[in-house]
mmCIF file of C-alpha atoms in Angstrom:
data_model
loop_
_atom_site.group_PDB
_atom_site.id
_atom_site.type_symbol
_atom_site.label_atom_id
_atom_site.label_comp_id
_atom_site.label_asym_id
_atom_site.label_seq_id
_atom_site.Cartn_x
_atom_site.Cartn_y
_atom_site.Cartn_z
ATOM 1 C CA MET A 623 86.826 99.096 99.521
ATOM 2 C CA LYS A 624 90.508 98.886 98.605
ATOM 3 C CA ALA A 625 93.670 99.576 100.575
ATOM 4 C CA LEU A 626 96.775 101.550 99.717
ATOM 5 C CA ILE A 627 99.944 100.940 101.740
ATOM 6 C CA LEU A 628 102.757 103.434 101.302
ATOM 7 C CA SER A 629 106.056 101.590 101.392
ATOM 8 C CA GLY A 630 108.396 103.879 99.484
ATOM 9 C CA GLY A 631 110.790 106.493 100.775
ATOM 10 C CA LYS A 632 114.473 106.169 101.610
ATOM 11 C CA GLY A 633 114.286 105.540 105.372
ATOM 12 C CA THR A 634 116.919 108.166 106.180
ATOM 13 C CA ARG A 635 116.049 108.163 109.909
ATOM 14 C CA LEU A 636 116.944 104.464 110.230
ATOM 15 C CA ARG A 637 120.261 104.489 108.387
ATOM 16 C CA PRO A 638 122.605 102.644 108.062
ATOM 17 C CA ILE A 639 120.118 99.732 108.229
ATOM 18 C CA THR A 640 118.127 101.205 105.337
ATOM 19 C CA TYR A 641 121.075 101.854 103.031
ATOM 20 C CA THR A 642 120.601 98.338 101.675
ATOM 21 C CA GLY A 643 117.006 97.482 102.533
ATOM 22 C CA ALA A 644 113.478 98.803 102.938
ATOM 23 C CA LYS A 645 112.627 100.248 106.361
ATOM 24 C CA GLN A 646 109.202 98.585 106.136
ATOM 25 C CA LEU A 647 110.869 95.156 106.045
ATOM 26 C CA VAL A 648 112.913 95.649 109.205
ATOM 27 C CA PRO A 649 111.433 93.109 111.649
ATOM 28 C CA VAL A 650 109.839 93.660 115.016
ATOM 29 C CA MET A 651 109.236 90.448 116.944
ATOM 30 C CA ASN A 652 110.815 88.748 113.897
ATOM 31 C CA LYS A 653 108.140 89.875 111.416
ATOM 32 C CA PRO A 654 108.514 92.719 108.889
ATOM 33 C CA ILE A 655 106.738 95.886 109.992
ATOM 34 C CA LEU A 656 104.890 96.040 106.663
ATOM 35 C CA TRP A 657 103.229 92.675 107.252
ATOM 36 C CA TYR A 658 101.480 93.828 110.434
ATOM 37 C CA GLY A 659 99.685 96.490 108.404
ATOM 38 C CA ILE A 660 98.691 93.991 105.712
ATOM 39 C CA GLU A 661 97.296 91.621 108.330
ATOM 40 C CA ASN A 662 95.314 94.418 110.001
ATOM 41 C CA ILE A 663 93.823 95.454 106.660
ATOM 42 C CA VAL A 664 92.869 91.886 105.698
ATOM 43 C CA ALA A 665 91.324 91.350 109.148
ATOM 44 C CA ALA A 666 88.989 94.262 108.344
ATOM 45 C CA GLY A 667 87.776 92.400 105.244
ATOM 46 C CA ILE A 668 89.812 94.380 102.678
ATOM 47 C CA THR A 669 91.699 92.111 100.290
ATOM 48 C CA GLU A 670 92.485 94.348 97.280
ATOM 49 C CA ILE A 671 95.734 95.996 98.354
ATOM 50 C CA GLY A 672 98.044 98.301 96.434
ATOM 51 C CA ILE A 673 101.558 98.809 97.805
ATOM 52 C CA VAL A 674 103.413 101.939 96.708
ATOM 53 C CA ILE A 675 107.126 101.172 96.332
ATOM 54 C CA SER A 676 110.271 103.096 95.436
ATOM 55 C CA PRO A 677 112.858 102.224 92.771
ATOM 56 C CA GLU A 678 115.503 101.648 95.456
ATOM 57 C CA THR A 679 113.729 99.051 97.601
ATOM 58 C CA GLY A 680 110.687 97.998 95.580
ATOM 59 C CA ASP A 681 112.139 94.753 94.262
ATOM 60 C CA GLU A 682 113.030 93.565 97.764
ATOM 61 C CA ILE A 683 109.501 94.297 98.984
ATOM 62 C CA LYS A 684 108.019 92.396 96.029
ATOM 63 C CA VAL A 685 110.206 89.339 96.637
ATOM 64 C CA ARG A 686 109.635 89.234 100.401
ATOM 65 C CA THR A 687 105.920 90.032 100.420
ATOM 66 C CA GLY A 688 104.797 88.323 97.215
ATOM 67 C CA ASP A 689 101.388 88.441 95.571
ATOM 68 C CA GLY A 690 99.482 88.589 98.842
ATOM 69 C CA SER A 691 98.259 85.000 98.858
ATOM 70 C CA ARG A 692 99.998 84.236 102.162
ATOM 71 C CA PHE A 693 97.794 86.941 103.736
ATOM 72 C CA GLY A 694 94.588 86.060 101.919
ATOM 73 C CA ALA A 695 94.889 89.181 99.755
ATOM 74 C CA ARG A 696 95.715 90.289 96.213
ATOM 75 C CA ILE A 697 98.606 92.740 96.096
ATOM 76 C CA THR A 698 99.329 95.164 93.253
ATOM 77 C CA TYR A 699 102.676 96.986 93.330
ATOM 78 C CA ILE A 700 102.712 100.653 92.283
ATOM 79 C CA LEU A 701 105.979 102.444 91.519
ATOM 80 C CA GLN A 702 106.453 105.980 92.825
ATOM 81 C CA ASP A 703 109.521 107.259 90.974
ATOM 82 C CA THR A 704 110.292 110.061 93.417
ATOM 83 C CA PRO A 705 109.350 110.565 97.099
ATOM 84 C CA SER A 706 107.118 113.556 96.344
ATOM 85 C CA GLY A 707 104.659 113.285 99.207
ATOM 86 C CA LEU A 708 101.775 111.161 100.460
ATOM 87 C CA ALA A 709 99.244 112.866 98.212
ATOM 88 C CA HIS A 710 101.541 112.250 95.246
ATOM 89 C CA ALA A 711 101.539 108.545 96.144
ATOM 90 C CA VAL A 712 97.723 108.568 95.973
ATOM 91 C CA LYS A 713 97.965 110.320 92.612
ATOM 92 C CA VAL A 714 100.215 107.667 91.073
ATOM 93 C CA ALA A 715 97.973 104.943 92.540
ATOM 94 C CA ARG A 716 94.797 106.288 90.955
ATOM 95 C CA PRO A 717 94.757 103.704 88.093
ATOM 96 C CA PHE A 718 94.639 101.022 90.813
ATOM 97 C CA LEU A 719 92.184 102.830 93.099
ATOM 98 C CA GLN A 720 89.866 104.046 90.327
ATOM 99 C CA ASP A 721 86.601 105.210 91.963
ATOM 100 C CA SER A 722 86.771 102.941 94.993
ATOM 101 C CA PRO A 723 86.853 104.226 98.569
ATOM 102 C CA PHE A 724 90.067 103.157 100.242
ATOM 103 C CA VAL A 725 92.067 103.006 103.428
ATOM 104 C CA MET A 726 95.567 104.494 103.225
ATOM 105 C CA TYR A 727 98.112 103.005 105.626
ATOM 106 C CA LEU A 728 101.712 104.128 106.140
ATOM 107 C CA GLY A 729 103.831 100.991 105.914
ATOM 108 C CA ASP A 730 106.201 101.866 108.780
ATOM 109 C CA ASN A 731 103.393 102.476 111.304
ATOM 110 C CA LEU A 732 101.913 99.978 113.752
ATOM 111 C CA ILE A 733 98.584 100.355 115.540
ATOM 112 C CA GLN A 734 97.044 98.109 118.170
ATOM 113 C CA ASP A 735 93.410 98.849 117.272
ATOM 114 C CA SER A 736 91.681 96.802 114.589
ATOM 115 C CA LEU A 737 90.325 98.726 111.610
ATOM 116 C CA ASP A 738 86.839 97.202 111.636
ATOM 117 C CA LEU A 739 85.043 99.927 113.577
ATOM 118 C CA PHE A 740 86.780 102.731 111.695
ATOM 119 C CA VAL A 741 85.793 101.224 108.345
ATOM 120 C CA TYR A 742 82.218 100.645 109.546
ATOM 121 C CA SER A 743 81.832 104.260 110.745
ATOM 122 C CA PHE A 744 83.300 105.624 107.519
ATOM 123 C CA GLU A 745 80.925 103.597 105.339
ATOM 124 C CA SER A 746 77.782 103.946 107.466
ATOM 125 C CA GLU A 747 78.129 107.734 107.795
ATOM 126 C CA CYS A 748 79.004 108.196 104.089
ATOM 127 C CA LEU A 749 82.074 110.252 104.959
ATOM 128 C CA ASP A 750 84.367 111.843 102.415
ATOM 129 C CA ALA A 751 87.372 111.262 104.675
ATOM 130 C CA SER A 752 88.121 109.895 108.108
ATOM 131 C CA ILE A 753 91.383 110.363 109.970
ATOM 132 C CA LEU A 754 92.755 108.491 112.966
ATOM 133 C CA LEU A 755 94.174 110.464 115.874
ATOM 134 C CA LYS A 756 96.183 109.737 118.991
ATOM 135 C CA ARG A 757 96.812 112.006 121.976
ATOM 136 C CA VAL A 758 100.520 112.788 122.336
ATOM 137 C CA THR A 759 102.624 114.632 124.884
ATOM 138 C CA ASP A 760 104.270 117.009 122.394
ATOM 139 C CA PRO A 761 102.099 117.498 119.289
ATOM 140 C CA ARG A 762 104.511 120.014 117.735
ATOM 141 C CA ALA A 763 106.304 117.143 115.964
ATOM 142 C CA PHE A 764 103.144 115.931 114.185
ATOM 143 C CA GLY A 765 100.229 116.935 112.053
ATOM 144 C CA VAL A 766 97.592 118.129 114.521
ATOM 145 C CA ALA A 767 93.794 118.220 114.220
ATOM 146 C CA LYS A 768 91.316 120.760 115.539
ATOM 147 C CA LEU A 769 87.888 119.171 116.012
ATOM 148 C CA ALA A 770 84.297 120.317 116.438
ATOM 149 C CA ALA A 771 82.183 118.852 119.231
ATOM 150 C CA ASP A 772 80.589 116.319 116.862
ATOM 151 C CA GLY A 773 83.953 114.950 115.713
ATOM 152 C CA ARG A 774 84.127 116.887 112.455
ATOM 153 C CA VAL A 775 87.611 118.031 111.529
ATOM 154 C CA LEU A 776 87.811 121.820 111.378
ATOM 155 C CA GLU A 777 91.487 122.237 110.631
ATOM 156 C CA LEU A 778 94.738 120.330 110.153
ATOM 157 C CA VAL A 779 98.050 121.969 110.986
ATOM 158 C CA GLU A 780 101.423 120.422 110.151
ATOM 159 C CA LYS A 781 104.005 120.565 112.989
ATOM 160 C CA PRO A 782 102.562 123.729 114.619
ATOM 161 C CA GLN A 783 104.549 125.746 117.143
ATOM 162 C CA VAL A 784 101.264 126.473 118.963
ATOM 163 C CA PRO A 785 99.186 123.277 118.541
ATOM 164 C CA PRO A 786 95.386 123.654 118.515
ATOM 165 C CA SER A 787 95.073 120.313 120.362
ATOM 166 C CA ASP A 788 97.095 117.319 121.526
ATOM 167 C CA LEU A 789 95.567 115.073 118.830
ATOM 168 C CA ALA A 790 98.229 113.901 116.395
ATOM 169 C CA LEU A 791 97.536 112.427 112.973
ATOM 170 C CA VAL A 792 98.191 108.689 112.852
ATOM 171 C CA GLY A 793 99.377 107.174 109.580
ATOM 172 C CA VAL A 794 95.987 105.625 108.735
ATOM 173 C CA TYR A 795 93.310 107.412 106.680
ATOM 174 C CA LEU A 796 90.031 106.493 104.944
ATOM 175 C CA PHE A 797 89.006 108.315 101.769
ATOM 176 C CA SER A 798 86.163 108.468 99.302
ATOM 177 C CA PRO A 799 86.994 109.135 95.625
ATOM 178 C CA ALA A 800 86.549 112.863 96.411
ATOM 179 C CA ILE A 801 90.166 112.925 97.573
ATOM 180 C CA HIS A 802 91.403 112.728 93.984
ATOM 181 C CA ALA A 803 89.824 116.050 92.977
ATOM 182 C CA ALA A 804 91.188 117.619 96.168
ATOM 183 C CA ILE A 805 94.713 116.424 95.341
ATOM 184 C CA ASP A 806 94.385 117.855 91.833
ATOM 185 C CA ARG A 807 93.759 121.291 93.364
ATOM 186 C CA ILE A 808 96.696 121.520 95.791
ATOM 187 C CA GLN A 809 100.203 122.789 95.155
ATOM 188 C CA PRO A 810 103.507 121.374 96.413
ATOM 189 C CA SER A 811 104.468 122.460 99.913
ATOM 190 C CA PRO A 812 107.654 124.471 100.650
ATOM 191 C CA ARG A 813 109.529 121.157 100.869
ATOM 192 C CA GLY A 814 108.387 120.322 97.320
ATOM 193 C CA GLU A 815 105.878 117.612 98.185
ATOM 194 C CA LEU A 816 102.149 117.126 97.704
ATOM 195 C CA GLU A 817 100.946 116.881 101.302
ATOM 196 C CA ILE A 818 97.978 114.707 102.228
ATOM 197 C CA THR A 819 97.148 117.178 105.012
ATOM 198 C CA ASP A 820 96.713 119.896 102.364
ATOM 199 C CA ALA A 821 94.392 117.625 100.391
ATOM 200 C CA ILE A 822 92.292 116.863 103.477
ATOM 201 C CA GLN A 823 92.173 120.571 104.300
ATOM 202 C CA ARG A 824 90.911 121.176 100.760
ATOM 203 C CA LEU A 825 88.087 118.697 101.392
ATOM 204 C CA ILE A 826 87.213 120.583 104.578
ATOM 205 C CA SER A 827 87.272 123.956 102.801
ATOM 206 C CA ASP A 828 84.994 122.562 100.091
ATOM 207 C CA GLY A 829 82.412 121.546 102.677
ATOM 208 C CA LYS A 830 83.046 117.808 102.460
ATOM 209 C CA VAL A 831 82.371 115.626 105.492
ATOM 210 C CA VAL A 832 85.663 114.844 107.248
ATOM 211 C CA LYS A 833 85.554 113.240 110.687
ATOM 212 C CA ALA A 834 88.091 111.830 113.103
ATOM 213 C CA SER A 835 88.321 108.824 115.391
ATOM 214 C CA GLU A 836 90.679 108.496 118.327
ATOM 215 C CA LEU A 837 92.768 105.374 118.814
ATOM 216 C CA SER A 838 92.392 103.638 122.157
ATOM 217 C CA GLY A 839 95.473 101.402 121.832
ATOM 218 C CA TRP A 840 99.082 102.141 121.078
ATOM 219 C CA TRP A 841 100.447 103.718 117.912
ATOM 220 C CA LEU A 842 104.068 103.215 116.912
ATOM 221 C CA ASP A 843 106.024 104.998 114.206
ATOM 222 C CA THR A 844 109.100 102.831 113.647
ATOM 223 C CA GLY A 845 111.144 105.322 111.640
ATOM 224 C CA LYS A 846 114.001 105.652 114.168
ATOM 225 C CA LYS A 847 116.137 103.127 116.058
ATOM 226 C CA ASP A 848 114.682 103.871 119.483
ATOM 227 C CA ASP A 849 111.127 103.781 118.066
ATOM 228 C CA LEU A 850 111.857 100.411 116.463
ATOM 229 C CA LEU A 851 113.159 99.007 119.746
ATOM 230 C CA GLU A 852 110.097 100.344 121.581
ATOM 231 C CA ALA A 853 107.822 98.687 119.010
ATOM 232 C CA ASN A 854 109.694 95.424 119.496
ATOM 233 C CA ARG A 855 109.321 95.744 123.282
ATOM 234 C CA ILE A 856 105.588 96.454 123.155
ATOM 235 C CA LEU A 857 104.855 93.636 120.705
ATOM 236 C CA LEU A 858 106.841 91.151 122.783
ATOM 237 C CA ASP A 859 104.890 92.305 125.833
ATOM 238 C CA THR A 860 101.456 92.157 124.230
ATOM 239 C CA CYS A 861 101.629 89.544 121.467
ATOM 240 C CA LEU A 862 104.082 86.846 122.577
ATOM 241 C CA GLN A 863 101.690 84.479 124.342
ATOM 242 C CA THR A 864 103.167 80.993 124.057
ATOM 243 C CA THR A 865 106.464 79.248 124.614
ATOM 244 C CA THR A 866 107.760 77.109 121.746
ATOM 245 C CA LEU A 867 110.865 75.069 122.464
ATOM 246 C CA LYS A 868 111.588 73.203 119.237
ATOM 247 C CA VAL A 869 115.240 73.369 120.062
ATOM 248 C CA GLU A 870 118.267 71.255 120.786
ATOM 249 C CA GLY A 871 119.370 72.676 124.110
ATOM 250 C CA ARG A 872 122.207 71.525 126.400
ATOM 251 C CA ASP A 873 123.038 72.867 129.864
ATOM 252 C CA SER A 874 120.865 75.948 129.316
ATOM 253 C CA GLN A 875 118.323 77.923 131.358
ATOM 254 C CA ILE A 876 115.251 79.199 129.519
ATOM 255 C CA SER A 877 112.624 81.124 131.493
ATOM 256 C CA GLY A 878 109.666 83.417 130.841
ATOM 257 C CA ARG A 879 107.829 83.766 127.542
ATOM 258 C CA VAL A 880 110.316 82.540 124.976
ATOM 259 C CA GLN A 881 109.572 81.470 121.408
ATOM 260 C CA ILE A 882 112.274 79.534 119.560
ATOM 261 C CA GLY A 883 112.163 78.387 115.960
ATOM 262 C CA SER A 884 112.925 74.930 114.662
ATOM 263 C CA GLY A 885 116.496 73.927 113.907
ATOM 264 C CA THR A 886 117.937 76.255 116.539
ATOM 265 C CA THR A 887 120.683 74.998 118.875
ATOM 266 C CA ILE A 888 121.222 76.489 122.320
ATOM 267 C CA ILE A 889 124.280 75.420 124.345
ATOM 268 C CA LYS A 890 125.276 76.554 127.855
ATOM 269 C CA SER A 891 123.191 79.725 127.617
ATOM 270 C CA VAL A 892 120.661 81.691 129.659
ATOM 271 C CA ILE A 893 117.559 83.088 127.951
ATOM 272 C CA ARG A 894 115.074 85.241 129.851
ATOM 273 C CA GLY A 895 111.873 86.258 128.124
ATOM 274 C CA PRO A 896 110.081 87.858 126.573
ATOM 275 C CA VAL A 897 112.385 86.794 123.738
ATOM 276 C CA VAL A 898 111.802 85.491 120.242
ATOM 277 C CA ILE A 899 114.496 83.508 118.426
ATOM 278 C CA GLY A 900 114.158 82.428 114.801
ATOM 279 C CA ARG A 901 114.945 79.203 112.994
ATOM 280 C CA ASN A 902 118.357 77.616 112.442
ATOM 281 C CA CYS A 903 120.197 79.785 114.950
ATOM 282 C CA HIS A 904 123.231 78.729 116.972
ATOM 283 C CA ILE A 905 123.560 80.209 120.452
ATOM 284 C CA GLU A 906 126.464 79.137 122.661
ATOM 285 C CA ASN A 907 127.741 80.473 125.998
ATOM 286 C CA CYS A 908 125.374 83.440 125.759
ATOM 287 C CA PHE A 909 122.959 85.489 127.816
ATOM 288 C CA ILE A 910 119.859 86.687 125.949
ATOM 289 C CA GLY A 911 117.942 89.195 128.026
ATOM 290 C CA PRO A 912 114.333 90.412 127.863
ATOM 291 C CA TYR A 913 112.925 92.265 124.865
ATOM 292 C CA SER A 914 115.328 90.789 122.355
ATOM 293 C CA SER A 915 114.389 89.509 118.900
ATOM 294 C CA ILE A 916 116.860 87.248 117.116
ATOM 295 C CA SER A 917 116.048 86.543 113.453
ATOM 296 C CA ASP A 918 116.692 83.349 111.462
ATOM 297 C CA SER A 919 120.186 81.896 110.953
ATOM 298 C CA VAL A 920 121.887 84.077 113.559
ATOM 299 C CA THR A 921 125.035 82.839 115.336
ATOM 300 C CA LEU A 922 125.819 84.151 118.825
ATOM 301 C CA ILE A 923 128.893 82.892 120.663
ATOM 302 C CA GLU A 924 130.092 84.196 124.049
ATOM 303 C CA THR A 925 127.796 87.190 123.745
ATOM 304 C CA GLU A 926 125.298 89.023 125.960
ATOM 305 C CA VAL A 927 122.295 90.688 124.334
ATOM 306 C CA ASP A 928 119.538 92.722 125.964
ATOM 307 C CA HIS A 929 116.692 94.848 124.523
ATOM 308 C CA SER A 930 117.958 94.518 120.957
ATOM 309 C CA VAL A 931 116.952 93.400 117.466
ATOM 310 C CA ILE A 932 119.373 91.212 115.482
ATOM 311 C CA LEU A 933 118.557 90.600 111.828
ATOM 312 C CA GLY A 934 118.982 87.410 109.843
ATOM 313 C CA GLY A 935 122.352 85.821 109.194
ATOM 314 C CA ALA A 936 124.278 87.977 111.672
ATOM 315 C CA ARG A 937 127.242 86.474 113.528
ATOM 316 C CA ILE A 938 128.371 87.976 116.843
ATOM 317 C CA GLU A 939 131.131 86.391 118.883
ATOM 318 C CA GLY A 940 133.406 87.011 121.816
ATOM 319 C CA ILE A 941 131.452 89.859 123.403
ATOM 320 C CA PRO A 942 130.653 88.829 127.012
ATOM 321 C CA HIS A 943 129.766 92.391 128.047
ATOM 322 C CA ARG A 944 126.222 93.179 127.136
ATOM 323 C CA ILE A 945 124.989 94.548 123.798
ATOM 324 C CA VAL A 946 121.997 96.736 124.720
ATOM 325 C CA ASP A 947 119.493 98.970 122.896
ATOM 326 C CA SER A 948 120.932 97.912 119.529
ATOM 327 C CA VAL A 949 119.800 97.044 116.018
ATOM 328 C CA ILE A 950 122.240 94.762 114.157
ATOM 329 C CA GLY A 951 121.733 94.391 110.390
ATOM 330 C CA GLN A 952 121.586 91.313 108.201
ATOM 331 C CA ARG A 953 124.750 89.227 107.799
ATOM 332 C CA VAL A 954 126.774 91.509 110.069
ATOM 333 C CA HIS A 955 129.923 89.892 111.497
ATOM 334 C CA LEU A 956 130.817 91.472 114.820
ATOM 335 C CA LYS A 957 133.598 90.330 117.114
ATOM 336 C CA THR A 958 135.932 91.807 119.700
ATOM 337 C CA THR A 959 139.300 91.350 121.340
ATOM 338 C CA PRO A 960 139.737 91.065 125.136
ATOM 339 C CA GLN A 961 140.061 94.868 125.524
ATOM 340 C CA ARG A 962 136.464 96.046 125.264
ATOM 341 C CA PRO A 963 133.994 98.422 126.936
ATOM 342 C CA LYS A 964 131.494 97.357 129.568
ATOM 343 C CA ALA A 965 128.355 98.056 127.498
ATOM 344 C CA LEU A 966 127.857 98.342 123.773
ATOM 345 C CA ARG A 967 125.127 100.090 121.777
ATOM 346 C CA PHE A 968 124.935 99.613 118.020
ATOM 347 C CA LEU A 969 123.046 100.567 114.920
ATOM 348 C CA VAL A 970 124.871 98.479 112.303
ATOM 349 C CA GLY A 971 123.932 98.230 108.640
ATOM 350 C CA ASP A 972 123.679 95.031 106.614
ATOM 351 C CA ASP A 973 126.806 93.080 105.605
ATOM 352 C CA SER A 974 129.139 95.024 107.900
ATOM 353 C CA GLN A 975 132.234 93.414 109.431
ATOM 354 C CA ILE A 976 133.436 95.028 112.652
ATOM 355 C CA GLU A 977 136.200 94.030 115.035
ATOM 356 C CA LEU A 978 136.424 96.008 118.279
ATOM 357 C CA VAL A 979 139.886 96.598 119.680
#
């Protein structure tokens, strides 16, 4: 079995962060979102991975992610010239996939469940497709599945006004080579894209065996700022297990589950976990509150941060009133004068320089 990770698109819902970088490389708990998917796939024993990239951000993904050796995998990069739909991405990846069954994984999604059981069920039951589902409060914003009693998928409906169930499609699918013929027989949707839901519906109409499995753990789509912050919160809650204090600290209070990278200096600051701080940071006269992730080489001086993600190389100074619910891009320089508001919320793109007055 092979894997196909879709890591193209323009990330319009996460702008301005994604004006200059790939949304799949934005970190949660200081690790690119894309890498969690790769690790989950490799843990299921799948090491031949194709990553679909776009012209705008593909080079950055190649440089950051590499050939896959760090994950114990072999990565092939596949260029999708235009964002013409998930099924179109499978179409352009066919020379890589050939006649192999494969798992398709959306690169900006995170799931708690391991893939092992889903892969085992797919292979042992000789399915033509298997989809993963999660119960949601408002399914009208998702693709929704209607199931038979035995778990067979009867129908898929995209963003229905009257949903047939509360089971939303998660961004993880398993396919046999039969999906290629189904894609060849569908037409672009009204938005001009080849939809994977249409291809799966074609399999169903042709009498192919399509079943569904329901996730037991969390599922996170990190396409928006608030979703990204929620993913960061959940991962810090569930995955940050140890405290690492390889740090030069003076007159500081560090409590709770806090992970700090080597080369970081902390002076006269309070840090309350869960918090992760990267390498070679400088933090002075600061308060870092729970559910914050600070990437490598960040400088914080006279600043309060809570429930936020700060990307590498950022410098924030002179902001004693708390920055909350914010995502600060790479190499941002943010400072303020004494006249400032009580609380600050930001979504700041890379390389910005902002002075608040």
